[in-house]
Short mmCIF file of C-alpha atoms in Angstrom, two decimals:
data_model
loop_
_atom_site.label_atom_id
_atom_site.label_comp_id
_atom_site.label_asym_id
_atom_site.label_seq_id
_atom_site.Cartn_x
_atom_site.Cartn_y
_atom_site.Cartn_z
CA MET A 188 0.30 0.26 0.10
CA SER A 189 1.02 3.14 -1.02
CA PRO A 190 2.08 6.22 1.77
CA SER A 191 -0.66 8.56 -0.21
CA GLN A 192 -3.35 5.37 0.38
CA THR A 193 -2.28 5.01 4.04
CA GLN A 194 -2.59 9.07 4.67
CA ASN A 195 -6.31 8.89 2.61
CA MET A 196 -7.45 6.22 4.66
CA SER A 197 -6.01 7.75 7.88
CA SER A 198 -7.97 10.97 7.02
CA THR A 199 -11.31 9.42 6.34
CA SER A 200 -11.01 7.74 9.58
CA SER A 201 -10.30 10.63 11.35
CA SER A 202 -12.94 12.80 9.68
CA SER A 203 -15.53 9.88 10.39
CA ILE A 204 -14.41 9.84 14.13
CA TRP A 205 -14.45 13.81 14.42
CA LEU A 206 -18.17 13.66 12.60
CA LEU A 207 -19.71 11.27 15.04
CA SER A 208 -17.98 13.19 17.81
CA TYR A 209 -19.70 16.55 16.41
CA ARG A 210 -22.87 14.39 16.06
CA LYS A 211 -22.78 13.83 19.94
CA LEU A 212 -22.26 17.40 20.70
CA LYS A 213 -24.51 18.91 18.96
CA PHE A 214 -26.72 15.84 20.46
CA PHE A 215 -26.55 16.98 24.02
CA THR A 216 -25.84 20.68 23.30
CA ARG A 217 -29.58 20.59 22.33
CA ILE A 218 -30.46 18.89 25.74
CA ARG A 219 -28.49 21.32 27.37
CA ARG A 220 -30.35 23.92 25.89
CA PHE A 221 -34.01 22.71 27.06
CA LEU A 222 -32.67 21.73 30.40
CA GLN A 223 -31.41 25.53 30.66
CA SER A 224 -34.94 27.00 29.68
CA LYS A 225 -36.52 24.66 31.66
CA ALA A 226 -34.64 25.71 34.62
CA ALA A 227 -35.02 29.35 34.19
CA ARG A 228 -38.37 28.44 34.09
CA LYS A 229 -38.87 26.91 37.31
CA ARG A 230 -36.10 28.95 39.12
CA TYR A 231 -37.33 32.40 38.05
CA GLY A 232 -40.68 31.97 37.18
CA SER A 233 -42.93 34.02 34.57
CA SER A 234 -41.69 37.38 35.79
CA SER A 235 -38.06 36.70 34.42
CA ASP A 236 -36.77 39.36 32.20
CA HIS A 237 -34.44 39.25 29.02
CA SER A 238 -31.54 39.78 31.74
CA ASN A 239 -32.33 37.06 33.50
CA LYS A 240 -32.49 34.44 30.32
CA LEU A 241 -29.21 35.99 28.56
CA THR A 242 -27.49 35.08 32.68
CA ILE A 243 -28.83 31.64 32.23
CA LYS A 244 -28.22 30.90 28.62
CA ASN A 245 -23.93 31.92 29.42
CA SER A 246 -23.72 30.22 32.85
CA THR A 247 -20.60 27.85 33.26
CA ASP A 248 -20.47 24.28 33.60
CA LYS A 249 -20.18 24.42 37.25
CA GLU A 250 -23.55 26.35 37.44
CA GLU A 251 -25.12 23.73 35.17
CA GLU A 252 -23.73 20.93 37.79
CA ARG A 253 -24.79 22.68 40.33
CA MET A 254 -28.19 23.24 39.04
CA GLU A 255 -28.89 19.64 38.00
CA LYS A 256 -28.05 18.60 41.99
CA GLU A 257 -31.22 20.18 43.18
CA SER A 258 -33.81 17.70 43.44
CA GLU A 259 -37.02 19.37 42.85
CA PRO A 260 -36.40 21.77 40.05
CA GLU A 261 -34.05 19.86 38.48
CA GLY A 262 -35.80 16.13 38.98
CA ASP A 263 -37.63 16.08 35.24
CA SER A 264 -34.60 17.33 33.49
CA VAL A 265 -32.17 14.82 34.72
CA VAL A 266 -34.66 12.31 34.12
CA LEU A 267 -35.33 13.08 30.69
CA GLN A 268 -31.15 13.86 29.62
CA LYS A 269 -30.86 10.37 31.38
CA SER A 270 -33.52 8.53 29.49
CA VAL A 271 -32.25 9.66 26.32
CA LYS A 272 -29.03 8.94 26.92
CA GLY A 273 -29.45 5.60 28.13
CA LEU A 274 -32.19 4.72 25.29
CA HIS A 275 -29.51 6.02 22.46
CA PHE A 276 -26.39 4.40 24.04
CA GLY A 277 -27.33 2.17 27.22
CA SER A 278 -27.52 -1.61 27.11
CA TRP A 279 -30.64 -3.65 26.61
CA GLU A 280 -31.52 -3.03 30.52
CA GLU A 281 -30.72 0.47 30.31
CA LYS A 282 -33.19 0.78 27.32
CA GLU A 283 -35.83 -0.50 29.18
CA MET A 284 -35.65 1.35 31.95
CA ALA A 285 -35.45 4.65 29.81
CA ALA A 286 -38.49 3.75 28.21
CA LYS A 287 -40.43 3.53 31.20
CA ALA A 288 -38.93 6.52 32.33
CA ILE A 289 -39.84 8.28 28.99
CA GLU A 290 -43.30 6.89 29.62
CA LYS A 291 -43.84 8.32 32.60
CA LEU A 292 -42.37 12.10 31.67
CA ALA A 293 -44.49 11.55 27.97
CA LYS A 294 -47.33 11.54 29.95
CA GLU A 295 -47.02 14.33 32.12
CA ASP A 296 -45.18 16.78 30.46
CA VAL A 297 -47.09 17.78 26.70
CA LYS A 298 -43.28 19.62 26.47
CA ALA A 299 -41.41 17.03 26.92
CA ARG A 300 -43.29 15.07 24.33
CA LYS A 301 -42.90 17.21 21.83
CA LEU A 302 -38.77 17.54 22.08
CA MET A 303 -38.33 13.44 22.30
CA ALA A 304 -39.35 13.96 18.65
CA GLU A 305 -36.57 16.32 17.76
CA LEU A 306 -34.02 14.07 19.96
CA GLY A 307 -34.78 10.59 18.00
CA VAL A 308 -36.89 9.02 20.82
CA THR A 309 -39.73 7.26 18.58
CA HIS A 310 -37.28 5.69 16.03
CA MET A 311 -35.64 3.80 18.97
CA LEU A 312 -38.61 3.12 20.78
CA VAL A 313 -39.51 1.68 17.51
CA SER A 314 -36.81 -0.15 17.03
CA MET A 315 -37.16 -1.86 20.34
CA MET A 316 -41.17 -3.27 19.32
CA ALA A 317 -38.95 -6.01 17.09
CA THR A 318 -37.10 -7.96 20.02
CA GLU A 319 -37.93 -10.76 21.40
CA VAL A 320 -38.14 -10.36 24.51
CA VAL A 321 -42.13 -9.29 25.94
CA GLY A 322 -40.75 -6.49 28.96
CA ARG A 323 -38.76 -4.87 26.65
CA ARG A 324 -41.43 -4.81 23.88
CA ARG A 325 -44.25 -3.88 26.50
CA ALA A 326 -42.05 -0.99 27.82
CA ALA A 327 -41.35 0.23 24.10
CA MET A 328 -44.77 0.28 23.13
CA LYS A 329 -46.47 2.00 26.43
CA ALA A 330 -43.85 4.67 26.02
CA LEU A 331 -45.16 4.85 22.09
CA ILE A 332 -48.80 5.28 23.16
CA GLU A 333 -47.92 8.14 25.39
CA LEU A 334 -46.02 10.10 22.66
CA ALA A 335 -48.52 9.17 20.28
CA ASN A 336 -51.16 11.11 22.45
CA GLY A 337 -52.67 13.91 20.73
CA ASN A 338 -48.78 14.65 18.86
CA PHE A 339 -49.73 14.64 15.49
CA ARG A 340 -45.51 14.31 14.48
CA ASN A 341 -45.01 11.61 16.76
CA LYS A 342 -47.48 9.22 15.22
CA ALA A 343 -46.15 10.55 11.63
CA LEU A 344 -42.66 9.38 12.45
CA MET A 345 -43.73 6.37 14.27
CA LEU A 346 -45.25 5.36 10.73
CA GLU A 347 -41.74 6.84 9.13
CA ALA A 348 -39.91 4.19 11.22
CA GLY A 349 -42.00 1.12 9.87
CA ILE A 350 -44.24 0.50 13.43
CA LEU A 351 -46.66 -1.24 11.30
CA SER A 352 -44.04 -3.90 10.09
CA LYS A 353 -43.16 -4.95 13.82
CA LEU A 354 -46.68 -5.99 14.66
CA PRO A 355 -46.56 -9.79 15.68
CA LYS A 356 -47.62 -12.16 13.06
CA ASP A 357 -49.22 -14.69 15.41
CA ILE A 358 -51.84 -13.39 17.32
CA ASP A 359 -52.50 -15.89 19.24
CA GLY A 360 -48.90 -15.74 20.84
CA VAL A 361 -49.79 -12.83 22.64
CA ASP A 362 -50.99 -12.26 26.19
CA GLU A 363 -54.55 -10.48 26.52
CA GLN A 364 -52.70 -7.18 27.98
CA THR A 365 -50.55 -6.42 25.04
CA ARG A 366 -53.10 -7.18 22.59
CA GLN A 367 -55.09 -4.30 24.11
CA GLU A 368 -51.72 -2.05 24.21
CA PHE A 369 -51.59 -2.86 20.52
CA ALA A 370 -55.18 -2.48 19.55
CA GLU A 371 -54.61 1.51 22.04
CA LEU A 372 -51.98 2.40 19.41
CA LEU A 373 -53.46 1.24 16.21
CA LEU A 374 -56.27 3.05 17.26
CA SER A 375 -54.47 6.54 18.10
CA LEU A 376 -51.97 5.61 14.43
CA SER A 377 -55.48 5.15 12.63
CA SER A 378 -56.51 8.75 12.92
CA ILE A 379 -54.12 10.34 10.99
CA SER A 380 -55.60 10.59 7.23
CA ASN A 381 -53.81 12.13 5.52
CA THR A 382 -50.65 9.85 4.88
CA HIS A 383 -49.52 7.57 2.46
CA PHE A 384 -48.84 4.92 5.18
CA SER A 385 -52.31 2.62 4.97
CA LEU A 386 -53.46 1.19 7.82
CA SER A 387 -55.63 -1.01 5.86
CA THR A 388 -53.48 -3.82 4.20
CA PRO A 389 -54.96 -7.66 4.89
CA GLU A 390 -52.21 -7.79 7.24
CA ILE A 391 -53.28 -5.12 9.63
CA LEU A 392 -56.97 -5.60 9.56
CA GLN A 393 -56.80 -9.30 10.04
CA PHE A 394 -54.45 -8.35 13.31
CA VAL A 395 -57.31 -5.81 13.89
CA ILE A 396 -60.05 -8.69 13.57
CA GLY A 397 -58.01 -11.26 15.68
CA ILE A 398 -58.43 -8.89 18.00
CA LEU A 399 -61.55 -7.48 17.81
CA GLU A 400 -62.67 -11.33 17.80
CA SER A 401 -60.34 -13.46 20.69
CA ALA A 402 -60.53 -10.09 23.22
CA SER A 403 -62.30 -10.67 26.49
CA SER A 404 -62.48 -6.81 27.32
CA LEU A 405 -64.78 -4.32 26.23
CA GLU A 406 -62.35 -1.99 26.26
CA THR A 407 -60.11 -3.83 23.82
CA LYS A 408 -63.14 -4.49 21.59
CA GLU A 409 -63.67 -0.53 21.77
CA TYR A 410 -60.25 0.18 20.89
CA CYS A 411 -60.68 -2.28 17.82
CA LEU A 412 -64.13 -0.81 16.31
CA GLY A 413 -62.20 2.81 16.88
CA VAL A 414 -59.71 1.42 14.24
CA LEU A 415 -62.36 0.29 11.91
CA TYR A 416 -64.72 3.48 12.45
CA ASN A 417 -61.88 5.86 11.48
CA LEU A 418 -60.45 3.67 8.68
CA SER A 419 -64.12 3.50 7.45
CA ALA A 420 -64.23 6.99 7.31
CA VAL A 421 -62.12 7.13 4.00
CA LEU A 422 -63.88 5.99 0.99
CA GLU A 423 -60.66 4.01 -0.41
CA ASN A 424 -60.75 1.80 2.70
CA ALA A 425 -63.98 0.72 2.16
CA GLY A 426 -63.01 -2.08 -0.47
CA PRO A 427 -60.44 -3.91 1.62
CA LEU A 428 -62.40 -3.22 4.78
CA VAL A 429 -65.54 -5.46 3.07
CA SER A 430 -63.20 -7.81 1.29
CA ASN A 431 -61.29 -8.73 4.62
CA GLY A 432 -64.73 -9.60 6.06
CA VAL A 433 -65.10 -6.62 8.58
CA MET A 434 -69.10 -6.50 7.97
CA PRO A 435 -70.17 -9.71 9.65
CA SER A 436 -67.84 -8.77 13.02
CA LEU A 437 -69.48 -5.16 12.82
CA LEU A 438 -73.09 -6.80 12.04
CA LYS A 439 -72.39 -9.12 15.31
CA LEU A 440 -71.57 -6.63 17.83
CA SER A 441 -74.12 -4.25 16.64
CA SER A 442 -76.19 -6.58 18.24
CA LEU A 443 -74.56 -6.03 21.95
CA LYS A 444 -75.90 -2.67 23.41
CA GLU A 445 -72.58 -1.98 25.33
CA LEU A 446 -70.43 -1.74 21.59
CA SER A 447 -74.09 -1.34 19.51
CA GLU A 448 -73.02 2.64 18.94
CA LYS A 449 -69.44 2.21 17.70
CA ALA A 450 -70.16 -0.77 15.75
CA LEU A 451 -73.53 1.22 13.77
CA ALA A 452 -71.44 4.31 13.31
CA ALA A 453 -68.53 2.37 10.95
CA LEU A 454 -71.76 -0.07 9.20
CA GLY A 455 -73.39 3.70 8.11
CA HIS A 456 -69.91 4.94 6.95
CA LEU A 457 -69.50 1.57 4.67
CA VAL A 458 -72.98 1.55 3.45
CA VAL A 459 -72.76 4.20 1.30
CA THR A 460 -70.76 2.23 -0.67
CA LEU A 461 -71.48 -0.61 -3.72
CA MET A 462 -69.21 -2.76 -1.94
CA GLY A 463 -70.55 -2.16 1.71
CA LYS A 464 -74.23 -1.92 0.68
CA LYS A 465 -73.90 -5.12 -1.64
CA ALA A 466 -71.95 -6.86 1.61
CA MET A 467 -75.07 -5.65 4.09
CA GLU A 468 -77.57 -7.20 1.61
CA ASP A 469 -76.17 -10.46 0.92
CA SER A 470 -76.01 -11.00 5.02
CA SER A 471 -78.46 -13.20 6.72
CA VAL A 472 -78.51 -11.46 9.74
CA VAL A 473 -80.30 -8.22 7.73
CA PRO A 474 -82.72 -6.45 8.10
CA GLU A 475 -83.47 -8.72 11.32
CA SER A 476 -80.67 -7.44 13.58
CA LEU A 477 -81.17 -3.59 12.28
CA ILE A 478 -85.20 -4.24 13.20
CA ASP A 479 -84.54 -5.30 16.44
CA ILE A 480 -82.04 -2.35 17.22
CA LEU A 481 -84.83 -0.39 16.45
CA THR A 482 -86.85 -1.67 19.28
CA TRP A 483 -83.82 -0.17 22.05
CA GLU A 484 -85.89 2.62 23.74
CA ASP A 485 -83.11 3.10 25.79
CA LYS A 486 -80.44 3.60 23.27
CA PRO A 487 -81.68 6.62 21.18
CA LYS A 488 -78.63 6.97 18.89
CA CYS A 489 -78.39 3.55 17.89
CA GLN A 490 -81.72 3.60 16.73
CA GLU A 491 -80.94 6.93 14.85
CA LEU A 492 -78.33 4.60 13.30
CA SER A 493 -80.07 1.68 12.56
CA ALA A 494 -82.63 3.74 11.14
CA TYR A 495 -80.04 5.67 8.53
CA ILE A 496 -78.79 2.07 7.86
CA LEU A 497 -82.05 1.08 6.76
CA MET A 498 -83.08 3.66 4.74
CA ILE A 499 -80.04 3.61 2.89
CA LEU A 500 -80.61 -0.10 1.77
CA ALA A 501 -84.51 0.57 1.18
CA HIS A 502 -83.86 3.12 -0.99
CA GLN A 503 -84.56 2.47 -4.52
CA SER A 504 -84.43 -1.22 -3.77
CA SER A 505 -88.24 -2.88 -3.93
CA LYS A 506 -86.44 -5.77 -2.97
CA GLN A 507 -84.95 -4.98 0.60
CA ARG A 508 -88.17 -2.90 1.52
CA ASP A 509 -89.99 -6.65 0.92
CA LYS A 510 -87.57 -8.17 3.45
CA MET A 511 -88.15 -5.57 5.38
CA SER A 512 -91.75 -5.43 5.42
CA LYS A 513 -91.90 -9.29 6.31
CA ALA A 514 -89.87 -9.20 9.00
CA GLY A 515 -92.25 -6.31 10.21
CA ILE A 516 -90.43 -3.11 10.19
CA VAL A 517 -93.72 -1.27 9.79
CA HIS A 518 -95.06 -1.94 13.16
CA VAL A 519 -91.58 -1.13 14.72
CA LEU A 520 -91.46 2.21 12.22
CA LEU A 521 -94.59 3.69 13.90
CA GLU A 522 -93.60 2.67 17.30
CA VAL A 523 -90.47 4.96 16.80
CA SER A 524 -92.01 7.56 14.77
CA LEU A 525 -94.38 7.80 17.81
CA LEU A 526 -91.77 8.04 20.82
CA GLY A 527 -88.20 7.84 19.10
CA SER A 528 -85.94 10.84 19.07
CA PRO A 529 -86.36 13.63 16.93
CA LEU A 530 -84.36 12.05 14.33
CA ALA A 531 -85.03 8.68 14.52
CA GLN A 532 -88.69 9.78 14.46
CA LYS A 533 -88.15 11.66 10.89
CA ARG A 534 -86.19 8.85 9.69
CA ALA A 535 -89.01 6.34 11.03
CA ILE A 536 -91.72 8.40 9.23
CA LYS A 537 -89.53 8.70 5.73
CA LEU A 538 -89.29 4.60 5.55
CA LEU A 539 -92.90 4.82 6.56
CA GLN A 540 -93.72 6.99 3.91
CA TRP A 541 -91.80 4.71 1.33
CA PHE A 542 -93.56 1.63 2.43
CA LYS A 543 -96.97 3.52 1.48
CA ASP A 544 -96.31 4.75 -1.62
CA GLU A 545 -94.69 1.15 -2.64
CA ARG A 546 -98.36 -0.13 -1.44
CA GLN A 547 -100.11 2.24 -3.78
CA ALA A 548 -98.02 1.45 -6.49
CA LYS A 549 -98.83 -1.90 -6.00
CA MET A 550 -102.30 -1.51 -6.42
CA GLY A 551 -102.16 0.34 -9.41
CA PRO A 552 -103.41 -1.95 -12.83
CA HIS A 553 -100.88 -4.98 -13.16
CA SER A 554 -101.35 -5.14 -17.13
CA GLY A 555 -101.35 -2.27 -19.75
CA PRO A 556 -99.84 0.78 -20.15
CA GLN A 557 -99.05 2.31 -16.99
CA THR A 558 -98.93 6.29 -16.91
CA GLY A 559 -97.96 6.69 -12.94
CA ARG A 560 -98.80 5.70 -9.63
CA PHE A 561 -102.51 6.19 -8.71
CA ALA A 562 -103.27 7.55 -5.52
CA ILE A 563 -105.75 5.87 -2.98
CA GLY A 564 -109.26 5.91 -3.67
CA SER A 565 -108.73 5.91 -7.53
CA PRO A 566 -112.03 4.96 -9.45
CA LEU A 567 -110.25 2.62 -11.32
CA HIS A 568 -109.48 0.21 -8.28
CA PRO A 569 -112.17 1.31 -5.41
CA ARG A 570 -112.34 -2.10 -3.70
CA GLU A 571 -108.15 -2.52 -3.47
CA SER A 572 -108.05 1.01 -2.62
CA GLN A 573 -110.62 0.56 0.34
CA GLU A 574 -108.87 -2.22 1.77
CA GLY A 575 -105.44 -0.37 1.78
CA LYS A 576 -106.96 2.20 3.72
CA LYS A 577 -108.54 -0.13 6.19
CA MET A 578 -105.19 -1.68 6.70
CA MET A 579 -103.17 1.25 7.21
CA LYS A 580 -106.01 2.36 9.92
CA ASN A 581 -105.72 -1.16 11.52
CA LEU A 582 -101.76 -0.70 11.73
CA VAL A 583 -102.35 2.84 13.49
CA LYS A 584 -104.92 1.52 15.71
CA GLN A 585 -103.15 -1.40 16.81
CA SER A 586 -99.64 0.92 17.37
CA LEU A 587 -101.87 3.01 18.81
CA HIS A 588 -103.26 0.76 21.39
CA LYS A 589 -100.32 -0.70 22.29
CA ASN A 590 -98.62 2.94 23.02
CA MET A 591 -101.55 4.09 25.25
CA GLU A 592 -101.28 0.38 27.49
CA MET A 593 -97.52 1.14 27.91
CA ILE A 594 -97.96 4.90 28.96
CA THR A 595 -100.99 3.52 31.03
CA ARG A 596 -98.84 0.69 32.98
CA ARG A 597 -96.09 3.07 33.12
CA ALA A 598 -98.56 5.74 34.90
CA ASN A 599 -100.29 2.83 36.70
CA ALA A 600 -96.68 1.87 38.49
CA ALA A 601 -95.97 5.11 39.29
CA ALA A 602 -99.52 5.63 40.48
CA ASP A 603 -99.17 2.68 42.96
CA ALA A 604 -95.83 3.60 44.32
CA SER A 605 -97.03 7.32 45.53
CA LYS A 606 -99.83 5.60 47.21
CA LEU A 607 -97.39 3.04 48.88
CA LYS A 608 -95.39 6.14 50.05
CA SER A 609 -98.32 7.37 51.47
CA LEU A 610 -99.56 4.36 52.92
CA VAL A 611 -95.90 3.79 54.52
CA LEU A 612 -95.79 7.86 55.78
CA SER A 613 -99.20 7.42 57.10
CA THR A 614 -98.91 4.24 59.26
CA SER A 615 -95.57 5.60 60.29
CA SER A 616 -96.97 8.50 61.82
CA LYS A 617 -99.70 6.67 63.61
CA SER A 618 -97.70 4.38 65.52
CA LEU A 619 -95.96 7.68 66.74
CA PRO A 620 -97.43 8.47 70.18
CA TYR A 621 -96.50 12.47 69.67
#
């Protein structure tokens, strides 16, 4: 090897060492500035002027060491410095402890949460997600959950660092608590819509559905439903969601009162698309399950969402209206139109109008030229028109009779309760000697 080559190699090596040292110096300088600014805020308060800030900024290293030894004012700052240093340069055990400390800091301090993105914390925590050691992976994941809380930049950095590729392939090998944390993290990430990182891939959707169907806690199921709701809000995701079997899971959970509202909200997003509507029309539980939800008087929001979905399915589809009519929807709609919330009443009346118009159309001529729909009482078919009128009157009478019975029962129950209360009071007062 010639002397010139040896000289070039030595110069290259020295330049790389210098570059690494420069990066470390820049890194710790940034932390030092943060510590100094935080020390200034805590020691001098909001009334400190420009001269105080200059004094803090130009303080010596000896003064900085003295400030760091003060436990109360500098506790969080020292922890942040040690945690970031341990996460970048420490051993695996130190990284795990640093991740736990970062989780606590991010939970308590919003400004520290923002600063950690600049210090490269997010990428290091994402890389820890690939470890097979459960404790380290959970520590990193819990820290990421806190960093993603209300911080768009941290969420984008997680997706950029490849967090989606770190999900476990086999959901059966993950314990219940870890599944819940995965679902919570995905819920936070799914709230980002304007990004080129897609969460609607088959792998991720199957992962979410696997957690949804295997979870035993309602909280975990709510996290998964939140993920599906956020994804279904984007029209481009409707195809992947339907093709990966999301619809049966949502219809199943919509029948549970504790989870029905979120499941129905996601179904409401999907039913407006061609694939989503077709999947619901082909389901064996539709429309019966949705009609049953209309009877939930204690869940007005669920009634409104169910009526909305039924309106989409019934619109310009005589086949679906026939299925609904055979399932007894007219009687239920009459009750909702009288006792439901204002929005539910409005939607129920609209559906009833469609059924009324269709019945009128069926009373028209069955052969020959048809120029339009004939009103009730048309002289062409007076007998059928009278039968239609009687049918509608009977339905209204039955509904009113049932509602009156319900109102009467409630009134009698209230009266009996008041009578019992007065009887107890009178009996108690009579037994008193004064």
